[in-house]
Coordinates of C-alpha atoms in Angstrom, one line a residue:
X2 CA 130.5 -34.9 122.9
X3 CA 129.3 -34.8 119.3
X4 CA 125.6 -34.7 118.5
X5 CA 123.8 -36.8 116.0
X6 CA 121.9 -34.8 113.4
X7 CA 118.7 -36.7 113.8
X8 CA 116.1 -35.6 116.3
X9 CA 116.4 -36.9 119.9
X10 CA 113.3 -38.3 121.6
X11 CA 113.1 -38.5 125.4
X12 CA 110.5 -40.7 127.0
X13 CA 110.0 -41.2 130.8
X14 CA 111.7 -44.4 132.0
X15 CA 108.9 -45.0 134.6
X16 CA 105.8 -43.3 133.2
X17 CA 103.3 -42.0 135.8
X18 CA 100.2 -44.0 136.4
X19 CA 97.3 -42.8 134.2
X20 CA 93.8 -44.0 133.6
X21 CA 93.3 -43.6 129.8
X22 CA 90.5 -41.3 128.8
X23 CA 88.3 -42.1 125.8
X24 CA 90.2 -40.8 122.7
X25 CA 87.7 -38.0 122.2
X26 CA 87.1 -34.5 123.5
X27 CA 88.7 -31.2 122.9
X28 CA 92.0 -29.5 123.7
X29 CA 91.2 -26.2 125.4
X30 CA 93.6 -23.4 125.8
X31 CA 93.9 -20.6 128.4
X32 CA 96.7 -18.0 128.8
X33 CA 97.6 -14.8 130.7
X34 CA 100.3 -12.9 132.5
X35 CA 101.8 -13.4 135.9
X36 CA 105.1 -12.9 137.7
X37 CA 106.3 -10.5 135.0
X38 CA 106.0 -13.2 132.4
X39 CA 103.3 -15.3 130.7
X40 CA 101.4 -18.5 131.6
X41 CA 99.5 -20.9 129.4
X42 CA 97.5 -24.1 129.9
X43 CA 96.2 -26.7 127.5
X44 CA 93.9 -29.4 128.8
X45 CA 91.6 -32.1 127.4
X46 CA 88.0 -31.9 128.3
X47 CA 84.4 -32.0 126.9
X48 CA 83.7 -29.7 124.0
X49 CA 81.7 -27.5 126.3
X50 CA 83.6 -26.4 129.4
X51 CA 83.1 -23.5 131.7
X52 CA 86.4 -21.9 130.7
X53 CA 85.8 -18.8 132.7
X54 CA 85.4 -20.7 135.9
X55 CA 88.5 -22.8 135.2
X56 CA 90.5 -19.7 134.4
X57 CA 89.4 -18.1 137.7
X58 CA 90.6 -21.1 139.6
X59 CA 94.0 -21.0 137.9
X60 CA 94.3 -17.2 138.3
X61 CA 93.6 -17.6 142.0
X62 CA 96.5 -20.1 142.3
X63 CA 98.8 -17.8 140.5
X64 CA 97.7 -14.9 142.6
X65 CA 98.5 -16.8 145.8
X66 CA 102.0 -17.4 144.6
X67 CA 102.5 -13.7 143.7
X68 CA 101.0 -12.6 147.0
X69 CA 103.3 -14.7 149.0
X70 CA 106.5 -15.0 147.0
X71 CA 106.9 -12.0 144.7
X72 CA 110.2 -10.1 145.0
X73 CA 108.6 -7.3 143.0
X74 CA 105.3 -6.7 144.9
X75 CA 106.1 -4.6 148.0
X76 CA 103.3 -6.0 150.1
X77 CA 104.0 -9.7 149.4
X78 CA 104.9 -11.9 152.3
X79 CA 108.4 -12.3 151.0
X80 CA 109.0 -8.6 150.9
X81 CA 107.5 -8.1 154.3
X82 CA 109.8 -10.8 155.7
X83 CA 112.8 -9.1 153.9
X84 CA 112.1 -5.9 155.7
X85 CA 111.2 -7.4 159.1
X86 CA 113.2 -6.5 162.2
X87 CA 116.3 -8.4 163.0
X88 CA 115.7 -11.4 165.3
X89 CA 112.0 -11.6 164.6
X90 CA 110.3 -14.9 164.0
X91 CA 107.5 -15.4 161.4
X92 CA 104.9 -18.2 161.0
X93 CA 104.8 -19.1 157.4
X94 CA 101.8 -20.4 155.4
X95 CA 102.2 -23.8 153.9
X96 CA 103.0 -22.7 150.3
X97 CA 105.7 -20.3 151.4
X98 CA 107.1 -22.8 153.8
X99 CA 107.2 -25.5 151.2
X100 CA 109.1 -23.4 148.7
X101 CA 111.5 -22.0 151.3
X102 CA 112.2 -25.4 153.0
X103 CA 112.7 -27.0 149.5
X104 CA 115.1 -24.2 148.5
X105 CA 117.1 -24.6 151.7
X106 CA 117.3 -28.4 151.1
X107 CA 118.6 -27.9 147.6
X108 CA 121.1 -25.4 149.0
X109 CA 122.5 -28.1 151.3
X110 CA 122.5 -30.7 148.5
X111 CA 124.3 -28.4 146.1
X112 CA 126.7 -26.9 148.6
X113 CA 125.1 -23.5 148.1
X114 CA 124.9 -23.5 144.3
X115 CA 121.2 -22.9 144.8
X116 CA 120.6 -20.2 147.4
X117 CA 117.1 -18.5 148.0
X118 CA 118.7 -15.8 150.1
X119 CA 120.4 -13.7 147.4
X120 CA 117.8 -10.9 147.1
X121 CA 120.2 -8.2 148.2
X122 CA 122.8 -9.2 145.6
X123 CA 120.2 -9.6 142.9
X124 CA 119.0 -6.1 143.5
X125 CA 122.5 -4.8 143.7
X126 CA 123.4 -6.2 140.3
X127 CA 120.3 -4.6 138.7
X128 CA 118.2 -7.7 138.3
X129 CA 115.6 -6.9 140.9
X130 CA 112.9 -4.2 141.5
X131 CA 115.4 -1.3 141.9
X132 CA 115.9 -1.7 138.1
X133 CA 118.8 -2.3 135.7
X134 CA 122.2 -0.6 136.0
X135 CA 124.7 0.4 133.4
X136 CA 127.9 -0.5 135.3
X137 CA 128.7 -3.2 137.9
X138 CA 128.7 -2.4 141.6
X139 CA 131.9 -1.8 143.5
X140 CA 133.7 -4.5 145.3
X141 CA 132.7 -2.9 148.6
X142 CA 129.1 -2.9 147.7
X143 CA 129.2 -6.6 146.7
X144 CA 131.0 -7.5 150.0
X145 CA 128.4 -5.6 152.0
X146 CA 125.5 -7.4 150.3
X147 CA 127.2 -10.8 150.6
X148 CA 127.7 -10.3 154.4
X149 CA 123.9 -10.2 154.9
X150 CA 123.2 -13.0 152.4
X151 CA 123.6 -16.8 152.6
X152 CA 121.3 -19.7 153.3
X153 CA 123.2 -20.7 156.4
X154 CA 122.0 -17.5 158.2
X155 CA 118.4 -18.5 158.0
X156 CA 116.9 -20.5 160.9
X157 CA 113.8 -22.6 160.6
X158 CA 111.6 -24.1 163.3
X159 CA 110.2 -27.2 161.8
X160 CA 107.4 -27.9 164.3
X161 CA 105.8 -24.5 164.0
X162 CA 106.8 -23.6 160.4
X163 CA 108.5 -20.5 161.6
X164 CA 111.5 -18.7 160.1
X165 CA 113.8 -16.1 161.7
X166 CA 114.8 -12.9 160.0
X167 CA 118.5 -12.6 161.1
X168 CA 118.6 -8.9 160.0
X169 CA 118.9 -7.6 156.4
X170 CA 118.6 -11.0 154.8
X171 CA 116.6 -10.8 151.6
X172 CA 114.9 -13.9 150.2
X173 CA 114.5 -14.2 146.4
X174 CA 112.5 -17.2 144.9
X175 CA 113.1 -16.3 141.3
X176 CA 114.8 -19.6 140.7
X177 CA 112.0 -21.8 142.1
X178 CA 108.7 -19.9 142.3
X179 CA 107.7 -20.3 138.6
X180 CA 108.2 -24.0 138.8
X181 CA 106.1 -24.1 142.0
X182 CA 103.4 -22.2 140.3
X183 CA 103.3 -24.8 137.5
X184 CA 102.9 -27.5 140.1
X185 CA 100.0 -25.7 141.7
X186 CA 98.2 -25.3 138.4
X187 CA 98.7 -29.0 137.6
X188 CA 97.1 -30.0 141.0
X189 CA 94.3 -27.5 140.4
X190 CA 93.5 -28.9 137.0
X191 CA 93.5 -32.5 138.4
X192 CA 91.1 -31.5 141.2
X193 CA 88.8 -30.0 138.6
X194 CA 88.7 -33.3 136.7
X195 CA 91.1 -32.5 133.9
X196 CA 94.1 -34.9 134.4
X197 CA 95.5 -34.6 130.9
X198 CA 97.1 -31.2 130.5
X199 CA 100.2 -29.2 129.6
X200 CA 101.1 -26.2 131.7
X201 CA 103.7 -23.5 131.2
X202 CA 104.8 -20.5 133.3
X203 CA 107.7 -18.4 132.1
X204 CA 109.2 -21.3 130.0
X205 CA 108.9 -23.9 132.8
X206 CA 106.6 -26.8 131.7
X207 CA 104.8 -29.8 133.2
X208 CA 102.6 -32.3 131.4
X209 CA 100.4 -35.3 132.2
X210 CA 98.3 -37.7 130.3
X211 CA 97.6 -37.9 126.6
X212 CA 95.8 -35.8 124.0
X213 CA 92.6 -36.9 122.1
X214 CA 94.8 -38.2 119.3
X215 CA 96.5 -40.7 121.7
X216 CA 99.8 -38.8 121.7
X217 CA 101.5 -37.5 124.9
X218 CA 102.3 -33.8 125.2
X219 CA 105.5 -33.6 123.1
X220 CA 107.6 -30.5 123.8
X221 CA 110.7 -29.4 121.9
X222 CA 113.4 -28.5 124.4
X223 CA 114.7 -25.0 124.4
X224 CA 118.1 -24.4 122.8
X225 CA 120.4 -21.4 123.3
X226 CA 120.4 -18.8 120.6
X227 CA 123.3 -19.1 118.1
X228 CA 124.1 -22.7 119.1
X229 CA 123.2 -25.5 116.6
X230 CA 121.8 -28.5 118.5
X231 CA 120.0 -31.6 117.3
X232 CA 116.3 -31.0 117.9
X233 CA 115.2 -32.8 121.1
X234 CA 111.6 -33.7 122.0
X235 CA 110.4 -34.9 125.3
X236 CA 107.1 -36.6 126.1
X237 CA 105.8 -34.8 129.2
X238 CA 103.8 -37.5 130.8
X239 CA 104.2 -37.1 134.6
X240 CA 107.2 -35.0 133.9
X241 CA 108.4 -31.4 134.0
X242 CA 111.1 -29.5 132.2
X243 CA 113.0 -26.3 133.2
X244 CA 115.9 -24.6 131.4
X245 CA 118.3 -22.1 132.8
X246 CA 120.6 -20.0 130.7
X247 CA 122.7 -16.9 130.7
X248 CA 121.2 -15.7 127.5
X249 CA 117.9 -14.6 129.0
X250 CA 118.9 -11.5 130.9
X251 CA 122.0 -9.5 131.5
X252 CA 123.9 -6.3 130.6
X253 CA 127.1 -5.3 128.8
X254 CA 129.8 -3.1 130.3
X255 CA 133.4 -2.4 129.2
X256 CA 133.3 -5.3 126.7
X257 CA 132.0 -7.9 129.2
X258 CA 128.6 -9.5 129.5
X259 CA 127.1 -9.7 133.0
X260 CA 124.6 -12.6 133.1
X261 CA 121.7 -12.6 135.6
X262 CA 122.8 -15.8 137.2
X263 CA 124.9 -15.1 140.3
X264 CA 127.6 -17.3 141.9
X265 CA 126.6 -17.4 145.6
X266 CA 130.3 -17.9 146.5
X267 CA 131.5 -14.6 144.9
X268 CA 128.3 -12.6 144.9
X269 CA 128.8 -11.7 141.2
X270 CA 127.5 -13.0 137.9
X271 CA 129.1 -16.2 136.7
X272 CA 132.3 -15.8 134.7
X273 CA 131.9 -18.9 132.6
X274 CA 128.3 -19.9 132.7
X275 CA 127.1 -22.7 130.4
X276 CA 124.8 -21.5 127.6
X277 CA 121.9 -23.6 129.0
X278 CA 121.1 -26.2 131.5
X279 CA 117.9 -28.3 131.2
X280 CA 116.5 -30.6 133.9
X281 CA 113.7 -33.0 133.7
X282 CA 111.8 -33.9 137.0
X283 CA 108.4 -35.0 138.1
X284 CA 108.0 -31.8 140.1
X285 CA 108.5 -28.5 138.2
X286 CA 109.6 -26.8 141.3
X287 CA 112.5 -29.1 141.6
X288 CA 113.3 -29.0 137.9
X289 CA 113.4 -25.2 138.1
X290 CA 115.6 -25.1 141.2
X291 CA 118.0 -27.8 140.1
X292 CA 118.4 -26.1 136.7
X293 CA 119.6 -23.0 138.5
X294 CA 121.9 -24.9 140.8
X295 CA 123.6 -26.9 138.0
X296 CA 124.1 -23.6 136.0
X297 CA 126.2 -22.3 138.8
X298 CA 128.5 -25.3 138.9
X299 CA 131.2 -26.2 136.3
X300 CA 129.7 -28.7 133.8
X301 CA 131.6 -31.7 135.0
X302 CA 130.7 -31.0 138.6
X303 CA 127.1 -30.3 137.6
X304 CA 126.7 -33.6 135.8
X305 CA 128.4 -35.5 138.6
X306 CA 125.9 -34.0 141.0
X307 CA 123.0 -34.7 138.7
X308 CA 124.2 -38.4 138.5
X309 CA 124.4 -38.5 142.3
X310 CA 120.8 -37.2 142.6
X311 CA 119.5 -39.3 139.7
X312 CA 118.5 -36.2 137.8
X313 CA 117.9 -36.1 134.1
X314 CA 120.1 -33.1 133.1
X315 CA 121.8 -31.7 130.0
X316 CA 124.5 -29.0 130.0
X317 CA 125.2 -27.1 126.8
X318 CA 128.5 -25.2 126.8
X319 CA 128.9 -21.9 125.0
X320 CA 131.0 -23.7 122.4
X321 CA 128.1 -26.1 121.7
X322 CA 129.5 -29.0 123.6
X323 CA 126.8 -31.1 125.3
X324 CA 127.1 -33.1 128.5
X325 CA 124.3 -35.4 129.6
X326 CA 123.6 -37.2 132.9
X327 CA 123.0 -41.0 133.0
X328 CA 119.3 -40.5 133.8
X329 CA 119.0 -38.2 130.7
X330 CA 120.7 -40.8 128.4
X331 CA 118.4 -43.5 129.8
X332 CA 115.4 -41.5 128.6
X333 CA 116.7 -41.3 125.0
X334 CA 114.4 -43.5 122.8

């Protein structure tokens, strides 16, 4: 479809409930590094805030996510599970359980387009802790890694929050953990009494409330490099945004570009990935995971699934074509 040249504005159809604050105060900013990327927070509060204490709370939340879910930290809970003995059962803490069970639910809804069990394949293709590679792996290597991957191999015990390691299965939460971290920071700020905030971790964002000037947190949506799109701004009030694209990470070999997003069905990078997929959702964890899932699917299939799930989603093809879900178009002002 063609794009109008004017700027697009997206506004939540059903804005989240919010008790307006006096139009005064200060927008404070904090930032740092986590999960191999950066995080930043802006929030409204009195001119004098104990920023050091607030930052300590936020860092603790991020540290919890890393300690439980990092694919890169050898002593994380995720890495310990990945190296556990075949057939062993593991009681999972609530944060880990929430992310894993949500990831498996999305795997079912997307027919495996989102799969949190591809750690062995991600490492094999050079996108994990073992480091990058200059050439693709052999077909035999891919087949071997695929044989011990797949969300259907993972058994959960709902009553006890236990998961079984079937043997050699490697979890990877890179398509969902950053969004979950954003959600945790949002909840932490709300508990501290700062309901109006904008949070970002590695490009995934969540906003709530209004700024002292009475405006919501307007965010310009990410566009793929080299593709001309009409600027699009979204009012992040009770809303999160995540974008997945093949232009972020990858490697070249023999004239072909190998993107970091893998097709779970083939165990290899996508052959014809869209340039970018953006999803809007109240929960950043779900926006993050759905953006990954829709990237794996053909654009028409992705939008059909988005419509089925009532997701606000936009798919940008490499040729600049744009496809939008019904829920996305309903948000256009």
